Tab-separated table of N, CA and C in Angstrom:
chain	number	residue	atom	x	y	z
I	46	MET	N	130.286	102.448	229.986
I	46	MET	CA	129.854	103.610	230.844
I	46	MET	C	129.319	104.646	229.621
I	47	LYS	N	130.081	104.871	228.530
I	47	LYS	CA	129.410	105.712	227.117
I	47	LYS	C	128.335	105.291	227.021
I	48	ASN	N	127.918	103.801	226.960
I	48	ASN	CA	126.412	103.425	226.734
I	48	ASN	C	125.647	103.493	227.822
I	49	ILE	N	125.939	103.673	229.303
I	49	ILE	CA	124.927	104.215	230.197
I	49	ILE	C	124.586	105.440	230.204
I	50	THR	N	125.591	106.383	229.774
I	50	THR	CA	125.289	108.158	229.587
I	50	THR	C	124.064	108.361	228.618
I	51	LEU	N	124.728	107.608	227.471
I	51	LEU	CA	123.443	107.496	226.319
I	51	LEU	C	122.389	107.015	226.483
I	52	PHE	N	122.202	105.770	227.241
I	52	PHE	CA	121.108	105.355	227.755
I	52	PHE	C	120.422	106.397	228.820
I	53	LEU	N	120.815	107.098	229.565
I	53	LEU	CA	120.153	108.184	230.688
I	53	LEU	C	119.930	109.227	229.545
I	54	ALA	N	120.458	109.884	228.613
I	54	ALA	CA	120.392	111.128	227.810
I	54	ALA	C	118.907	110.674	226.943
I	55	PHE	N	118.733	109.507	226.153
I	55	PHE	CA	118.005	109.234	225.773
I	55	PHE	C	116.625	109.126	226.503
I	56	ILE	N	116.525	108.579	228.037
I	56	ILE	CA	115.478	108.546	228.541
I	56	ILE	C	115.053	109.797	229.163
I	57	GLY	N	116.108	110.467	229.248
I	57	GLY	CA	115.887	112.017	229.655
I	57	GLY	C	114.894	112.805	228.605
I	58	MET	N	115.382	112.553	227.230
I	58	MET	CA	114.971	113.369	225.845
I	58	MET	C	113.511	112.623	225.960
I	59	MET	N	112.780	111.410	226.185
I	59	MET	CA	111.870	110.632	225.733
I	59	MET	C	110.656	111.381	226.964
I	60	THR	N	111.115	111.649	227.897
I	60	THR	CA	110.557	112.159	229.231
I	60	THR	C	110.114	113.575	229.109
I	61	LEU	N	111.034	114.266	228.639
I	61	LEU	CA	111.052	115.895	228.485
I	61	LEU	C	109.591	115.596	227.383
I	62	GLN	N	109.617	115.208	226.265
I	62	GLN	CA	108.533	115.051	225.181
I	62	GLN	C	107.274	114.931	225.867
I	63	SER	N	107.582	114.073	226.381
I	63	SER	CA	105.970	113.563	227.057
I	63	SER	C	105.287	114.396	227.673
I	64	CYS	N	105.548	115.624	227.768
I	64	CYS	CA	105.235	116.788	228.595
I	64	CYS	C	104.478	117.377	227.947
I	65	GLU	N	103.044	117.706	228.461
I	65	GLU	CA	102.177	118.434	227.685
I	65	GLU	C	101.417	119.492	228.374
I	66	VAL	N	101.385	120.585	227.751
I	66	VAL	CA	101.459	122.227	227.752
I	66	VAL	C	100.023	122.673	227.052
I	67	THR	N	99.009	123.335	228.040
I	67	THR	CA	97.566	123.420	227.435
I	67	THR	C	97.951	124.879	227.810
I	68	GLU	N	97.584	126.046	226.710
I	68	GLU	CA	97.591	126.939	226.533
I	68	GLU	C	95.849	127.535	226.243
I	69	ILE	N	95.618	128.420	227.177
I	69	ILE	CA	94.163	128.987	226.818
I	69	ILE	C	94.652	130.074	226.122
I	70	TYR	N	93.687	130.279	225.350
I	70	TYR	CA	93.350	131.677	224.589
I	70	TYR	C	92.633	132.616	225.334
I	71	GLU	N	92.168	133.850	225.619
I	71	GLU	CA	91.072	134.492	225.638
I	71	GLU	C	90.685	135.166	224.193
I	72	ASP	N	89.612	135.055	223.959
I	72	ASP	CA	89.146	135.602	222.490
I	72	ASP	C	88.663	136.808	222.404
I	73	THR	N	89.799	137.255	222.123
I	73	THR	CA	89.445	138.900	222.333
I	73	THR	C	88.824	139.935	221.473
I	74	ASN	N	87.918	138.981	220.784
I	74	ASN	CA	86.614	139.248	219.871
I	74	ASN	C	85.662	139.749	220.158
I	75	VAL	N	85.662	139.035	221.700
I	75	VAL	CA	84.487	138.797	222.329
I	75	VAL	C	84.425	139.872	223.260
I	76	PRO	N	83.156	140.762	223.369
I	76	PRO	CA	83.405	141.793	224.255
I	76	PRO	C	83.221	141.291	225.595
I	77	ARG	N	83.841	141.576	226.938
I	77	ARG	CA	83.686	141.412	228.049
I	77	ARG	C	82.609	142.442	228.842
I	78	THR	N	81.778	142.108	229.440
I	78	THR	CA	80.840	142.968	229.799
I	78	THR	C	80.084	142.533	230.618
I	79	GLU	N	80.023	143.413	231.915
I	79	GLU	CA	78.620	143.098	232.980
I	79	GLU	C	78.024	144.188	232.783
I	80	VAL	N	76.314	143.695	233.401
I	80	VAL	CA	75.061	144.646	233.773
I	80	VAL	C	74.734	144.673	234.749
I	81	PHE	N	74.631	145.756	235.848
I	81	PHE	CA	74.075	145.639	237.298
I	81	PHE	C	72.829	146.460	237.257
I	82	GLU	N	71.781	145.774	238.225
I	82	GLU	CA	70.637	146.904	238.322
I	82	GLU	C	70.681	147.254	239.837
I	83	LYS	N	70.171	148.861	240.132
I	83	LYS	CA	70.292	148.768	241.149
I	83	LYS	C	69.099	150.031	241.745
I	84	THR	N	67.748	149.638	242.352
I	84	THR	CA	67.352	150.503	243.020
I	84	THR	C	67.485	150.693	244.307
I	85	THR	N	67.101	151.837	244.465
I	85	THR	CA	68.059	152.928	245.540
I	85	THR	C	67.154	153.870	246.085
I	86	SER	N	67.174	154.490	247.266
I	86	SER	CA	66.491	156.054	247.406
I	86	SER	C	67.714	156.799	248.273
I	87	PHE	N	67.481	157.536	247.248
I	87	PHE	CA	68.153	159.034	248.170
I	87	PHE	C	67.382	159.930	249.173
I	88	ASN	N	68.460	160.443	250.419
I	88	ASN	CA	68.104	161.330	251.003
I	88	ASN	C	69.311	161.462	251.929
I	89	SER	N	69.464	162.558	252.745
I	89	SER	CA	70.146	163.398	253.301
I	89	SER	C	71.441	162.416	254.245
I	90	LEU	N	70.767	161.137	254.685
I	90	LEU	CA	71.246	160.253	254.987
I	90	LEU	C	72.621	159.876	254.413
I	91	ASN	N	72.294	159.902	252.855
I	91	ASN	CA	73.492	158.923	252.104
I	91	ASN	C	74.022	160.002	251.565
I	92	ASN	N	73.792	161.503	251.642
I	92	ASN	CA	74.312	162.898	250.962
I	92	ASN	C	73.970	162.539	249.137
I	93	TYR	N	72.680	161.904	249.398
I	93	TYR	CA	71.761	161.731	248.043
I	93	TYR	C	72.747	161.516	247.204
I	94	GLY	N	73.986	160.160	247.548
I	94	GLY	CA	74.365	159.691	246.620
I	94	GLY	C	74.609	157.916	246.800
I	95	ILE	N	75.190	157.117	246.256
I	95	ILE	CA	74.951	155.695	246.720
I	95	ILE	C	76.303	155.418	245.840
I	96	LYS	N	77.490	154.540	246.361
I	96	LYS	CA	78.433	153.587	245.602
I	96	LYS	C	78.207	152.643	245.559
I	97	VAL	N	78.867	151.885	244.574
I	97	VAL	CA	78.605	150.881	243.765
I	97	VAL	C	79.823	150.233	243.827
I	98	VAL	N	80.141	149.499	244.377
I	98	VAL	CA	81.880	148.586	244.119
I	98	VAL	C	81.708	147.695	243.415
I	99	PHE	N	83.006	147.703	242.349
I	99	PHE	CA	83.253	146.710	241.593
I	99	PHE	C	83.968	146.053	242.303
I	100	ASP	N	83.629	144.528	242.414
I	100	ASP	CA	84.501	143.232	242.820
I	100	ASP	C	84.525	142.107	242.007
I	101	PRO	N	85.771	142.047	241.133
I	101	PRO	CA	87.136	142.709	241.169
I	101	PRO	C	86.719	144.013	240.272
I	102	PRO	N	87.658	144.876	240.749
I	102	PRO	CA	87.869	145.635	239.968
I	102	PRO	C	87.574	145.862	238.563
I	103	ILE	N	87.010	147.036	237.628
I	103	ILE	CA	86.952	146.707	236.531
I	103	ILE	C	88.029	147.210	235.594
I	104	TYR	N	88.846	146.817	234.614
I	104	TYR	CA	90.113	146.575	233.672
I	104	TYR	C	90.153	148.572	233.424
I	105	SER	N	91.295	149.127	233.246
I	105	SER	CA	91.418	150.648	233.271
I	105	SER	C	91.031	151.180	231.989
I	106	SER	N	90.971	150.084	230.771
I	106	SER	CA	90.272	150.545	229.679
I	106	SER	C	89.117	150.662	229.285
I	107	ASP	N	88.385	149.486	230.616
I	107	ASP	CA	86.984	149.610	230.172
I	107	ASP	C	86.168	151.160	230.549
I	108	SER	N	84.872	151.182	230.342
I	108	SER	CA	84.220	152.153	230.518
I	108	SER	C	82.918	151.906	230.955
I	109	VAL	N	82.272	152.627	232.002
I	109	VAL	CA	80.388	152.408	232.488
I	109	VAL	C	79.654	153.557	232.004
I	110	LEU	N	78.614	152.870	231.435
I	110	LEU	CA	77.602	153.843	231.103
I	110	LEU	C	76.851	153.286	232.141
I	111	VAL	N	75.686	154.623	232.560
I	111	VAL	CA	74.701	154.469	234.079
I	111	VAL	C	73.263	154.576	232.733
I	112	TYR	N	72.302	154.172	233.211
I	112	TYR	CA	70.948	154.392	232.709
I	112	TYR	C	69.974	154.473	233.930
I	113	HIS	N	69.262	155.427	234.140
I	113	HIS	CA	67.990	155.830	234.877
I	113	HIS	C	66.888	155.320	234.292
I	114	LEU	N	65.914	154.562	235.290
I	114	LEU	CA	64.468	154.063	234.769
I	114	LEU	C	63.749	155.538	234.852
I	115	TYR	N	63.439	156.255	233.728
I	115	TYR	CA	62.567	157.544	234.145
I	115	TYR	C	61.020	157.001	234.241
I	116	ASP	N	60.532	156.108	233.676
I	116	ASP	CA	58.998	156.421	233.433
I	116	ASP	C	58.961	154.782	233.031
I	117	VAL	N	57.636	153.895	233.389
I	117	VAL	CA	57.278	152.839	232.586
I	117	VAL	C	55.939	153.602	231.771
I	118	VAL	N	55.907	153.159	230.225
I	118	VAL	CA	54.547	153.890	229.103
I	118	VAL	C	54.181	152.304	228.687
I	119	ASN	N	52.970	152.308	229.143
I	119	ASN	CA	52.514	151.000	228.147
I	119	ASN	C	53.267	149.886	228.554
I	120	GLY	N	53.707	149.620	230.034
I	120	GLY	CA	54.443	148.347	230.422
I	120	GLY	C	55.800	148.198	229.695
I	121	GLN	N	56.409	149.581	228.954
I	121	GLN	CA	57.732	149.294	228.938
I	121	GLN	C	58.538	150.545	229.452
I	122	ASP	N	59.613	149.893	230.133
I	122	ASP	CA	60.347	150.810	230.715
I	122	ASP	C	61.141	151.913	230.016
I	123	VAL	N	61.020	153.055	230.310
I	123	VAL	CA	62.126	154.479	229.541
I	123	VAL	C	63.040	154.622	230.462
I	124	TRP	N	64.279	154.303	229.731
I	124	TRP	CA	65.593	153.953	230.363
I	124	TRP	C	66.505	155.490	229.849
I	125	LYS	N	66.907	156.838	230.552
I	125	LYS	CA	67.737	157.499	230.109
I	125	LYS	C	69.246	157.407	230.296
I	126	LEU	N	70.227	157.734	229.548
I	126	LEU	CA	71.149	157.969	229.509
I	126	LEU	C	72.122	158.941	230.575
I	127	MET	N	72.342	158.434	231.572
I	127	MET	CA	72.866	159.467	232.578
I	127	MET	C	74.179	160.112	232.312
I	128	PRO	N	74.757	161.253	232.125
I	128	PRO	CA	74.006	162.161	232.861
I	128	PRO	C	72.682	162.857	232.368
I	129	GLN	N	71.628	163.321	233.396
I	129	GLN	CA	70.423	163.667	232.594
I	129	GLN	C	69.614	165.093	233.642
I	130	THR	N	69.410	166.009	232.904
I	130	THR	CA	68.653	166.477	233.593
I	130	THR	C	67.717	167.238	233.484
I	131	TYR	N	66.726	167.416	234.437
I	131	TYR	CA	65.528	167.714	234.656
I	131	TYR	C	65.019	169.275	234.932
I	132	TYR	N	64.100	169.873	234.246
I	132	TYR	CA	63.977	171.289	234.601
I	132	TYR	C	62.705	171.244	234.890
I	133	PHE	N	62.321	172.104	236.175
I	133	PHE	CA	60.805	172.584	236.406
I	133	PHE	C	60.761	173.849	236.197
I	134	ASN	N	59.219	173.951	236.546
I	134	ASN	CA	58.450	175.194	235.887
I	134	ASN	C	58.821	176.458	236.813
I	135	ASP	N	59.500	176.123	238.027
I	135	ASP	CA	60.014	177.122	238.742
I	135	ASP	C	61.413	177.613	238.870
I	136	GLY	N	61.915	176.814	237.904
I	136	GLY	CA	63.226	177.176	237.488
I	136	GLY	C	64.548	176.151	237.816
I	137	GLY	N	63.796	175.419	238.838
I	137	GLY	CA	64.881	174.442	239.260
I	137	GLY	C	65.436	173.745	238.336
I	138	GLU	N	66.644	173.154	238.726
I	138	GLU	CA	67.207	172.380	237.864
I	138	GLU	C	67.713	171.181	238.575
I	139	LEU	N	67.338	169.854	238.126
I	139	LEU	CA	67.887	168.398	239.033
I	139	LEU	C	68.965	167.646	238.113
I	140	ASP	N	69.681	167.481	238.698
I	140	ASP	CA	70.826	166.653	237.733
I	140	ASP	C	70.630	164.889	238.426
I	141	PHE	N	70.887	163.900	237.822
I	141	PHE	CA	71.130	163.078	238.076
I	141	PHE	C	72.419	162.243	237.344
I	142	ASN	N	73.649	161.997	238.508
I	142	ASN	CA	74.273	162.201	237.540
I	142	ASN	C	75.475	161.132	238.092
I	143	PHE	N	76.865	160.492	237.959
I	143	PHE	CA	77.671	159.497	238.346
I	143	PHE	C	79.067	160.319	237.710
I	144	ASP	N	80.055	159.517	238.309
I	144	ASP	CA	81.242	158.823	238.188
I	144	ASP	C	81.760	158.149	238.127
I	145	TYR	N	83.043	157.919	237.923
I	145	TYR	CA	83.487	156.433	238.526
I	145	TYR	C	84.926	156.035	238.594
I	146	THR	N	85.553	155.138	238.897
I	146	THR	CA	86.731	154.546	239.295
I	146	THR	C	87.373	152.992	238.924
I	147	ARG	N	88.120	152.269	238.651
I	147	ARG	CA	87.583	151.230	238.447
I	147	ARG	C	87.432	150.381	239.537
I	148	SER	N	87.185	151.279	240.839
I	148	SER	CA	86.597	150.337	241.751
I	148	SER	C	85.294	150.423	242.023
I	149	TYR	N	84.829	151.307	241.564
I	149	TYR	CA	83.289	151.636	242.401
I	149	TYR	C	82.680	153.111	241.195
I	150	VAL	N	81.730	152.875	240.930
I	150	VAL	CA	80.417	153.895	240.241
I	150	VAL	C	80.213	154.830	241.579
I	151	ASN	N	79.899	155.964	241.527
I	151	ASN	CA	79.399	156.753	242.574
I	151	ASN	C	77.867	157.245	241.574
I	152	ILE	N	76.632	157.173	241.808
I	152	ILE	CA	75.185	157.630	241.434
I	152	ILE	C	75.047	158.469	242.194
I	153	TYR	N	74.942	160.054	241.884
I	153	TYR	CA	74.336	161.074	242.300
I	153	TYR	C	72.930	161.714	242.483
I	154	LEU	N	72.809	162.603	243.265
I	154	LEU	CA	71.842	163.694	242.681
I	154	LEU	C	72.377	165.105	243.345
I	155	SER	N	72.086	166.167	241.849
I	155	SER	CA	72.475	167.464	242.944
I	155	SER	C	71.474	168.674	242.017
I	156	ALA	N	71.492	169.763	242.457
I	156	ALA	CA	70.725	170.749	241.887
I	156	ALA	C	70.678	172.058	242.034
I	157	ASN	N	70.103	173.245	242.049
I	157	ASN	CA	70.204	173.833	241.969
I	157	ASN	C	69.323	174.838	242.367
I	158	PHE	N	68.878	174.074	243.652
I	158	PHE	CA	68.124	173.981	244.940
I	158	PHE	C	68.167	173.156	246.207
I	159	ARG	N	67.627	173.272	247.425
I	159	ARG	CA	67.654	172.167	248.591
I	159	ARG	C	67.149	170.659	248.065
I	160	LEU	N	68.130	169.961	247.852
I	160	LEU	CA	67.491	168.689	247.603
I	160	LEU	C	66.449	167.688	248.671
I	161	ASN	N	66.486	168.714	249.539
I	161	ASN	CA	65.669	167.965	250.746
I	161	ASN	C	64.092	168.350	250.512
I	162	THR	N	64.093	169.184	249.543
I	162	THR	CA	62.432	169.951	248.849
I	162	THR	C	61.940	169.216	247.779
I	163	LEU	N	62.708	168.098	247.541
I	163	LEU	CA	62.670	166.498	246.278
I	163	LEU	C	61.087	166.654	246.914
I	164	SER	N	60.482	165.988	245.751
I	164	SER	CA	58.884	164.684	245.908
I	164	SER	C	59.442	163.784	245.910
I	165	PRO	N	59.381	162.761	247.080
I	165	PRO	CA	59.421	161.960	246.772
I	165	PRO	C	59.829	160.540	245.220
I	166	ASP	N	58.704	161.072	244.577
I	166	ASP	CA	58.821	160.902	243.340
I	166	ASP	C	60.328	160.527	242.763
I	167	TRP	N	60.952	161.884	243.016
I	167	TRP	CA	62.407	162.044	242.236
I	167	TRP	C	63.727	161.290	243.262
I	168	THR	N	63.404	161.001	244.555
I	168	THR	CA	64.553	160.295	245.384
I	168	THR	C	64.205	159.152	245.837
I	169	GLN	N	62.903	158.693	245.468
I	169	GLN	CA	62.441	157.427	246.525
I	169	GLN	C	62.517	155.910	245.005
I	170	ASN	N	63.028	154.870	245.991
I	170	ASN	CA	62.886	153.480	244.529
I	170	ASN	C	63.215	154.029	243.502
I	171	GLN	N	64.203	154.644	243.126
I	171	GLN	CA	64.986	154.782	241.671
I	171	GLN	C	65.936	153.845	241.674
I	172	THR	N	65.771	153.054	240.098
I	172	THR	CA	66.441	152.500	239.842
I	172	THR	C	67.324	152.705	238.877
I	173	PHE	N	68.669	151.929	238.664
I	173	PHE	CA	69.357	152.496	237.655
I	173	PHE	C	70.091	151.166	237.002
I	174	LYS	N	70.508	151.150	235.882
I	174	LYS	CA	71.466	150.351	235.419
I	174	LYS	C	73.024	150.364	235.213
I	175	ILE	N	73.751	149.925	235.160
I	175	ILE	CA	75.308	150.180	235.203
I	175	ILE	C	75.669	149.065	234.221
I	176	VAL	N	76.046	149.595	233.366
I	176	VAL	CA	77.085	148.601	232.163
I	176	VAL	C	78.007	149.425	231.991
I	177	ILE	N	78.768	147.821	231.996
I	177	ILE	CA	80.318	148.311	231.992
I	177	ILE	C	80.575	147.666	230.913
I	178	ILE	N	81.631	148.161	230.000
I	178	ILE	CA	81.833	148.161	228.590
I	178	ILE	C	83.509	148.459	228.205
I	179	PRO	N	84.133	147.349	227.408
I	179	PRO	CA	84.996	147.245	226.933
I	179	PRO	C	85.700	148.847	225.940
I	180	ASP	N	86.929	148.716	226.152
I	180	ASP	CA	87.358	150.169	225.587
I	180	ASP	C	86.841	150.004	223.930
I	181	GLY	N	86.462	151.384	223.284
I	181	GLY	CA	86.381	151.345	221.420
I	181	GLY	C	85.129	150.808	221.940
I	182	PHE	N	83.788	150.129	222.557
I	182	PHE	CA	82.914	149.659	222.061
I	182	PHE	C	82.022	150.776	221.961
I	183	ALA	N	82.100	152.173	223.011
I	183	ALA	CA	80.766	152.818	223.337
I	183	ALA	C	81.165	153.706	221.540
I	184	LYS	N	82.006	153.716	220.934
I	184	LYS	CA	82.246	154.001	219.455
I	184	LYS	C	81.489	153.434	219.241
I	185	THR	N	80.884	152.469	218.731
I	185	THR	CA	80.367	151.294	217.662
I	185	THR	C	78.510	151.010	217.887
I	186	VAL	N	78.160	151.804	218.914
I	186	VAL	CA	77.010	151.884	219.280
I	186	VAL	C	76.240	152.821	219.644
I	187	ASN	N	74.967	153.160	219.641
I	187	ASN	CA	73.893	154.111	219.872
I	187	ASN	C	73.880	153.772	221.124
I	188	LYS	N	74.535	154.682	222.258
I	188	LYS	CA	74.725	154.559	223.942
I	188	LYS	C	73.670	155.325	224.779
I	189	ASN	N	72.640	156.216	223.664
I	189	ASN	CA	70.969	156.679	223.922
I	189	ASN	C	70.227	155.463	224.458
I	190	ASP	N	70.369	154.597	223.828
I	190	ASP	CA	69.165	153.474	223.402
I	190	ASP	C	69.569	152.149	224.161
I	191	ILE	N	68.944	151.747	225.630
I	191	ILE	CA	70.172	150.716	226.185
I	191	ILE	C	69.573	149.277	225.560
I	192	ASN	N	68.082	148.858	225.048
I	192	ASN	CA	68.534	147.779	224.120
I	192	ASN	C	69.177	147.677	222.832
I	193	ALA	N	70.141	148.780	222.605
I	193	ALA	CA	70.551	148.928	221.244
I	193	ALA	C	71.785	148.242	222.026
I	194	VAL	N	72.118	148.710	223.115
I	194	VAL	CA	73.422	148.427	223.882
I	194	VAL	C	73.395	146.823	224.389
I	195	MET	N	72.512	146.432	225.231
I	195	MET	CA	72.351	145.081	225.528
I	195	MET	C	72.440	144.226	224.119
I	196	SER	N	71.828	144.581	223.348
I	196	SER	CA	71.749	143.367	222.210
I	196	SER	C	73.009	143.538	221.239
I	197	ALA	N	73.886	144.749	221.558
I	197	ALA	CA	75.127	144.652	220.994
I	197	ALA	C	75.887	143.948	221.847
I	198	LEU	N	75.575	143.568	223.441
I	198	LEU	CA	76.606	143.184	224.004
I	198	LEU	C	76.207	141.684	224.438
I	199	LYS	N	74.688	141.631	223.273
I	199	LYS	CA	74.299	139.838	223.648
I	199	LYS	C	74.265	139.624	225.267
I	200	VAL	N	73.494	140.619	225.793
I	200	VAL	CA	73.521	140.358	227.522
I	200	VAL	C	71.671	140.843	227.296
I	201	THR	N	71.124	139.503	227.948
I	201	THR	CA	69.773	139.549	228.056
I	201	THR	C	69.062	139.919	229.432
I	202	GLN	N	67.975	140.382	229.886
I	202	GLN	CA	67.961	140.801	230.981
I	202	GLN	C	67.861	139.743	232.160
I	203	ALA	N	68.161	138.403	231.707
I	203	ALA	CA	68.325	137.631	232.633
I	203	ALA	C	69.953	137.413	233.244
I	204	ASP	N	70.661	137.920	232.608
I	204	ASP	CA	72.222	138.374	232.494
I	204	ASP	C	72.369	139.592	233.618
I	205	VAL	N	71.423	140.294	233.901
I	205	VAL	CA	71.294	141.463	234.275
I	205	VAL	C	71.518	141.165	236.019
I	206	LYS	N	72.755	141.093	236.642
I	206	LYS	CA	72.879	141.093	237.918
I	206	LYS	C	72.319	142.067	239.108
I	207	LYS	N	71.122	141.822	240.010
I	207	LYS	CA	70.583	142.621	240.973
I	207	LYS	C	71.556	143.036	241.865
I	208	ILE	N	71.684	144.176	242.386
I	208	ILE	CA	72.589	144.390	243.229
I	208	ILE	C	71.763	144.825	245.122
I	209	ASN	N	71.832	144.270	245.769
I	209	ASN	CA	71.231	144.680	246.836
I	209	ASN	C	72.412	144.977	247.933
I	210	LEU	N	72.098	146.304	248.510
I	210	LEU	CA	73.052	147.082	249.288
I	210	LEU	C	72.491	146.730	250.946
């Protein structure tokens, strides 16, 4: 009886030792990021704002940068980091602004005048890049230069996800 118990214990130990556990570790030295591009128009029906939903939600430690395509000069895009205020000769001030949560980013216009008086140049077919960056990364790069941000994050234009709502 003693030999059978010893034999079963030996078989049990051999069985347990043959188990294999594979662990996958996330490389925390590589920034996790996403870049989205959205072209939209602002009007009274959307209250001069749009909401872009993050699915899945971003981490609470992530930050969001939003850039507005201000102009194209000699074939080169001119991106401006938001918030951005534009001043008009008549004293008017137009703000392109945003706020965000873990679930969405809200991009909107505000002004010290009625938004329905704006030229379509300011409200129609406006393009934005939404950049989700890991905590602390914004301190290490020139955020005013979208090309520096994309380069530091190792994101190419091909990696940018177009959003169609």
